[in-house]
Amino acid sequence: MHREEYENKLMVAGCEKIGGGLYANVFATPNGKFAIKVARMDAWPRYILWATQNGHAGKFAPKVYSLKFRDDYYVAVMERLVCTIGQIRYDHKRAWHVRLFDEALAYNPEALAYNPKANHEATDFISYVSQLRAARLSNDLHDGNVMIRHDG
């Protein structure tokens, strides 16, 4: 079955398209707890495997319950997330999520040498971003790809 056929079957089964991008579309039932990502082959499966193995699933990465590969696409069943940092940035420019995200991306470890007592509220996220960069998995890290879960 081709990717488009699979996506059409999800919609016939009552799922709605709740998001999408260059490589993927995301579907869910109204008010459901799970999302279904249907995507062309890209680096996301490698990322989610890394995130799960390094304890980030359910914190900075979504919990993935199933990941199945087809001929030219994959299907991931995962926790449903609420919105992206980009959506918060647009709706609530001063939201702390946005400030922490911006701080983490702009973080410069060399700057700590000049101010070792610097207080970073985004310490855990900064560490996560640093690990992503070290694993060479941060090339698609932008406010449209960083999601927020329902509990913040």
PDB file of N, CA and C in Angstrom, residues 51-103:
ATOM      1  N   ALA A  51      16.934   9.044  20.994  1.00  0.00           N
ATOM      2  CA  ALA A  51      16.260   9.696  22.123  1.00  0.00           C
ATOM      3  C   ALA A  51      15.752   8.662  23.122  1.00  0.00           C
ATOM      4  N   THR A  52      15.209   7.563  22.629  1.00  0.00           N
ATOM      5  CA  THR A  52      14.704   6.511  23.512  1.00  0.00           C
ATOM      6  C   THR A  52      15.854   5.848  24.262  1.00  0.00           C
ATOM      7  N   GLN A  53      16.915   5.504  23.559  1.00  0.00           N
ATOM      8  CA  GLN A  53      18.067   4.850  24.186  1.00  0.00           C
ATOM      9  C   GLN A  53      18.756   5.745  25.214  1.00  0.00           C
ATOM     10  N   ASN A  54      18.636   7.057  25.059  1.00  0.00           N
ATOM     11  CA  ASN A  54      19.304   7.998  25.958  1.00  0.00           C
ATOM     12  C   ASN A  54      18.364   8.610  26.996  1.00  0.00           C
ATOM     13  N   GLY A  55      17.187   8.016  27.161  1.00  0.00           N
ATOM     14  CA  GLY A  55      16.278   8.431  28.227  1.00  0.00           C
ATOM     15  C   GLY A  55      15.503   9.702  27.982  1.00  0.00           C
ATOM     16  N   HIS A  56      15.388  10.138  26.750  1.00  0.00           N
ATOM     17  CA  HIS A  56      14.690  11.392  26.457  1.00  0.00           C
ATOM     18  C   HIS A  56      13.239  11.188  26.034  1.00  0.00           C
ATOM     19  N   ALA A  57      12.833   9.957  25.730  1.00  0.00           N
ATOM     20  CA  ALA A  57      11.452   9.707  25.323  1.00  0.00           C
ATOM     21  C   ALA A  57      10.527  10.022  26.497  1.00  0.00           C
ATOM     22  N   GLY A  58       9.509  10.798  26.234  1.00  0.00           N
ATOM     23  CA  GLY A  58       8.581  11.189  27.278  1.00  0.00           C
ATOM     24  C   GLY A  58       9.000  12.459  27.996  1.00  0.00           C
ATOM     25  N   LYS A  59      10.159  12.997  27.651  1.00  0.00           N
ATOM     26  CA  LYS A  59      10.590  14.257  28.235  1.00  0.00           C
ATOM     27  C   LYS A  59      10.834  15.270  27.122  1.00  0.00           C
ATOM     28  N   PHE A  60      11.916  15.080  26.359  1.00  0.00           N
ATOM     29  CA  PHE A  60      12.228  15.993  25.260  1.00  0.00           C
ATOM     30  C   PHE A  60      11.916  15.384  23.899  1.00  0.00           C
ATOM     31  N   ALA A  61      11.544  14.150  23.870  1.00  0.00           N
ATOM     32  CA  ALA A  61      11.157  13.458  22.637  1.00  0.00           C
ATOM     33  C   ALA A  61       9.853  12.725  22.926  1.00  0.00           C
ATOM     34  N   PRO A  62       9.046  12.495  21.905  1.00  0.00           N
ATOM     35  CA  PRO A  62       7.787  11.796  22.167  1.00  0.00           C
ATOM     36  C   PRO A  62       8.013  10.324  22.528  1.00  0.00           C
ATOM     37  N   LYS A  63       7.073   9.800  23.295  1.00  0.00           N
ATOM     38  CA  LYS A  63       7.058   8.357  23.538  1.00  0.00           C
ATOM     39  C   LYS A  63       6.514   7.704  22.269  1.00  0.00           C
ATOM     40  N   VAL A  64       7.225   6.738  21.760  1.00  0.00           N
ATOM     41  CA  VAL A  64       6.789   6.036  20.557  1.00  0.00           C
ATOM     42  C   VAL A  64       6.405   4.620  20.951  1.00  0.00           C
ATOM     43  N   TYR A  65       5.189   4.226  20.605  1.00  0.00           N
ATOM     44  CA  TYR A  65       4.669   2.923  20.990  1.00  0.00           C
ATOM     45  C   TYR A  65       4.838   1.885  19.889  1.00  0.00           C
ATOM     46  N   SER A  66       4.961   2.359  18.650  1.00  0.00           N
ATOM     47  CA  SER A  66       5.122   1.451  17.526  1.00  0.00           C
ATOM     48  C   SER A  66       5.795   2.207  16.384  1.00  0.00           C
ATOM     49  N   LEU A  67       6.732   1.547  15.734  1.00  0.00           N
ATOM     50  CA  LEU A  67       7.393   2.117  14.560  1.00  0.00           C
ATOM     51  C   LEU A  67       7.545   1.009  13.540  1.00  0.00           C
ATOM     52  N   LYS A  68       6.833   1.125  12.423  1.00  0.00           N
ATOM     53  CA  LYS A  68       6.851   0.087  11.393  1.00  0.00           C
ATOM     54  C   LYS A  68       7.251   0.704  10.067  1.00  0.00           C
ATOM     55  N   PHE A  69       8.090  -0.020   9.363  1.00  0.00           N
ATOM     56  CA  PHE A  69       8.600   0.455   8.076  1.00  0.00           C
ATOM     57  C   PHE A  69       7.894  -0.252   6.934  1.00  0.00           C
ATOM     58  N   ARG A  70       7.511   0.515   5.940  1.00  0.00           N
ATOM     59  CA  ARG A  70       6.907   0.021   4.697  1.00  0.00           C
ATOM     60  C   ARG A  70       7.960   0.174   3.603  1.00  0.00           C
ATOM     61  N   ASP A  71       7.565  -0.011   2.362  1.00  0.00           N
ATOM     62  CA  ASP A  71       8.532   0.080   1.263  1.00  0.00           C
ATOM     63  C   ASP A  71       9.233   1.438   1.200  1.00  0.00           C
ATOM     64  N   ASP A  72       8.474   2.515   1.203  1.00  0.00           N
ATOM     65  CA  ASP A  72       9.082   3.831   1.040  1.00  0.00           C
ATOM     66  C   ASP A  72       8.589   4.849   2.074  1.00  0.00           C
ATOM     67  N   TYR A  73       8.025   4.364   3.165  1.00  0.00           N
ATOM     68  CA  TYR A  73       7.574   5.240   4.245  1.00  0.00           C
ATOM     69  C   TYR A  73       7.544   4.442   5.543  1.00  0.00           C
ATOM     70  N   TYR A  74       7.324   5.152   6.638  1.00  0.00           N
ATOM     71  CA  TYR A  74       7.175   4.476   7.920  1.00  0.00           C
ATOM     72  C   TYR A  74       5.956   5.045   8.642  1.00  0.00           C
ATOM     73  N   VAL A  75       5.480   4.286   9.632  1.00  0.00           N
ATOM     74  CA  VAL A  75       4.330   4.678  10.438  1.00  0.00           C
ATOM     75  C   VAL A  75       4.731   4.570  11.900  1.00  0.00           C
ATOM     76  N   ALA A  76       4.578   5.667  12.621  1.00  0.00           N
ATOM     77  CA  ALA A  76       4.889   5.688  14.050  1.00  0.00           C
ATOM     78  C   ALA A  76       3.626   6.023  14.830  1.00  0.00           C
ATOM     79  N   VAL A  77       3.318   5.207  15.827  1.00  0.00           N
ATOM     80  CA  VAL A  77       2.235   5.513  16.760  1.00  0.00           C
ATOM     81  C   VAL A  77       2.913   6.049  18.003  1.00  0.00           C
ATOM     82  N   MET A  78       2.533   7.258  18.396  1.00  0.00           N
ATOM     83  CA  MET A  78       3.222   7.918  19.502  1.00  0.00           C
ATOM     84  C   MET A  78       2.240   8.735  20.328  1.00  0.00           C
ATOM     85  N   GLU A  79       2.764   9.257  21.442  1.00  0.00           N
ATOM     86  CA  GLU A  79       1.923  10.121  22.260  1.00  0.00           C
ATOM     87  C   GLU A  79       1.541  11.363  21.463  1.00  0.00           C
ATOM     88  N   ARG A  80       0.362  11.845  21.718  1.00  0.00           N
ATOM     89  CA  ARG A  80      -0.098  13.058  21.038  1.00  0.00           C
ATOM     90  C   ARG A  80       0.441  14.264  21.795  1.00  0.00           C
ATOM     91  N   LEU A  81       1.100  15.142  21.087  1.00  0.00           N
ATOM     92  CA  LEU A  81       1.642  16.359  21.676  1.00  0.00           C
ATOM     93  C   LEU A  81       0.723  17.531  21.327  1.00  0.00           C
ATOM     94  N   VAL A  82       0.862  18.624  22.042  1.00  0.00           N
ATOM     95  CA  VAL A  82      -0.114  19.705  21.957  1.00  0.00           C
ATOM     96  C   VAL A  82       0.153  20.679  20.819  1.00  0.00           C
ATOM     97  N   CYS A  83       1.361  21.224  20.777  1.00  0.00           N
ATOM     98  CA  CYS A  83       1.668  22.238  19.785  1.00  0.00           C
ATOM     99  C   CYS A  83       3.186  22.386  19.668  1.00  0.00           C
ATOM    100  N   THR A  84       3.605  23.241  18.767  1.00  0.00           N
ATOM    101  CA  THR A  84       5.034  23.480  18.588  1.00  0.00           C
ATOM    102  C   THR A  84       5.447  24.766  19.301  1.00  0.00           C
ATOM    103  N   ILE A  85       6.745  24.893  19.533  1.00  0.00           N
ATOM    104  CA  ILE A  85       7.285  26.142  20.077  1.00  0.00           C
ATOM    105  C   ILE A  85       6.921  27.293  19.137  1.00  0.00           C
ATOM    106  N   GLY A  86       6.952  27.046  17.843  1.00  0.00           N
ATOM    107  CA  GLY A  86       6.612  28.088  16.876  1.00  0.00           C
ATOM    108  C   GLY A  86       5.188  28.587  17.043  1.00  0.00           C
ATOM    109  N   GLN A  87       4.254  27.685  17.346  1.00  0.00           N
ATOM    110  CA  GLN A  87       2.870  28.111  17.569  1.00  0.00           C
ATOM    111  C   GLN A  87       2.759  28.942  18.845  1.00  0.00           C
ATOM    112  N   ILE A  88       3.488  28.545  19.886  1.00  0.00           N
ATOM    113  CA  ILE A  88       3.483  29.329  21.125  1.00  0.00           C
ATOM    114  C   ILE A  88       4.120  30.687  20.871  1.00  0.00           C
ATOM    115  N   ARG A  89       5.208  30.693  20.109  1.00  0.00           N
ATOM    116  CA  ARG A  89       5.902  31.952  19.801  1.00  0.00           C
ATOM    117  C   ARG A  89       4.916  32.921  19.127  1.00  0.00           C
ATOM    118  N   TYR A  90       4.109  32.393  18.245  1.00  0.00           N
ATOM    119  CA  TYR A  90       3.160  33.233  17.521  1.00  0.00           C
ATOM    120  C   TYR A  90       2.030  33.702  18.440  1.00  0.00           C
ATOM    121  N   ASP A  91       1.501  32.783  19.259  1.00  0.00           N
ATOM    122  CA  ASP A  91       0.354  33.099  20.108  1.00  0.00           C
ATOM    123  C   ASP A  91       0.734  33.830  21.398  1.00  0.00           C
ATOM    124  N   HIS A  92       1.876  33.472  21.976  1.00  0.00           N
ATOM    125  CA  HIS A  92       2.279  34.003  23.280  1.00  0.00           C
ATOM    126  C   HIS A  92       3.774  34.308  23.250  1.00  0.00           C
ATOM    127  N   LYS A  93       4.136  35.417  22.693  1.00  0.00           N
ATOM    128  CA  LYS A  93       5.544  35.748  22.482  1.00  0.00           C
ATOM    129  C   LYS A  93       6.388  35.701  23.752  1.00  0.00           C
ATOM    130  N   ARG A  94       5.801  35.924  24.902  1.00  0.00           N
ATOM    131  CA  ARG A  94       6.558  35.958  26.140  1.00  0.00           C
ATOM    132  C   ARG A  94       6.486  34.644  26.926  1.00  0.00           C
ATOM    133  N   ALA A  95       5.925  33.605  26.356  1.00  0.00           N
ATOM    134  CA  ALA A  95       5.803  32.328  27.065  1.00  0.00           C
ATOM    135  C   ALA A  95       7.178  31.810  27.469  1.00  0.00           C
ATOM    136  N   TRP A  96       7.276  31.213  28.644  1.00  0.00           N
ATOM    137  CA  TRP A  96       8.576  30.736  29.127  1.00  0.00           C
ATOM    138  C   TRP A  96       9.120  29.623  28.257  1.00  0.00           C
ATOM    139  N   HIS A  97       8.253  28.853  27.604  1.00  0.00           N
ATOM    140  CA  HIS A  97       8.725  27.807  26.687  1.00  0.00           C
ATOM    141  C   HIS A  97       9.595  28.416  25.585  1.00  0.00           C
ATOM    142  N   VAL A  98       9.127  29.539  25.038  1.00  0.00           N
ATOM    143  CA  VAL A  98       9.840  30.210  23.954  1.00  0.00           C
ATOM    144  C   VAL A  98      11.180  30.728  24.449  1.00  0.00           C
ATOM    145  N   ARG A  99      11.176  31.342  25.619  1.00  0.00           N
ATOM    146  CA  ARG A  99      12.416  31.893  26.175  1.00  0.00           C
ATOM    147  C   ARG A  99      13.435  30.786  26.419  1.00  0.00           C
ATOM    148  N   LEU A 100      12.991  29.658  26.981  1.00  0.00           N
ATOM    149  CA  LEU A 100      13.915  28.553  27.256  1.00  0.00           C
ATOM    150  C   LEU A 100      14.445  27.941  25.958  1.00  0.00           C
ATOM    151  N   PHE A 101      13.582  27.813  24.951  1.00  0.00           N
ATOM    152  CA  PHE A 101      14.003  27.275  23.660  1.00  0.00           C
ATOM    153  C   PHE A 101      15.064  28.183  23.034  1.00  0.00           C
ATOM    154  N   ASP A 102      14.794  29.480  23.020  1.00  0.00           N
ATOM    155  CA  ASP A 102      15.746  30.423  22.432  1.00  0.00           C
ATOM    156  C   ASP A 102      17.068  30.410  23.199  1.00  0.00           C
ATOM    157  N   GLU A 103      16.996  30.323  24.515  1.00  0.00           N
ATOM    158  CA  GLU A 103      18.208  30.292  25.329  1.00  0.00           C
ATOM    159  C   GLU A 103      19.030  29.037  25.029  1.00  0.00           C
TER     160      GLU A 103
END
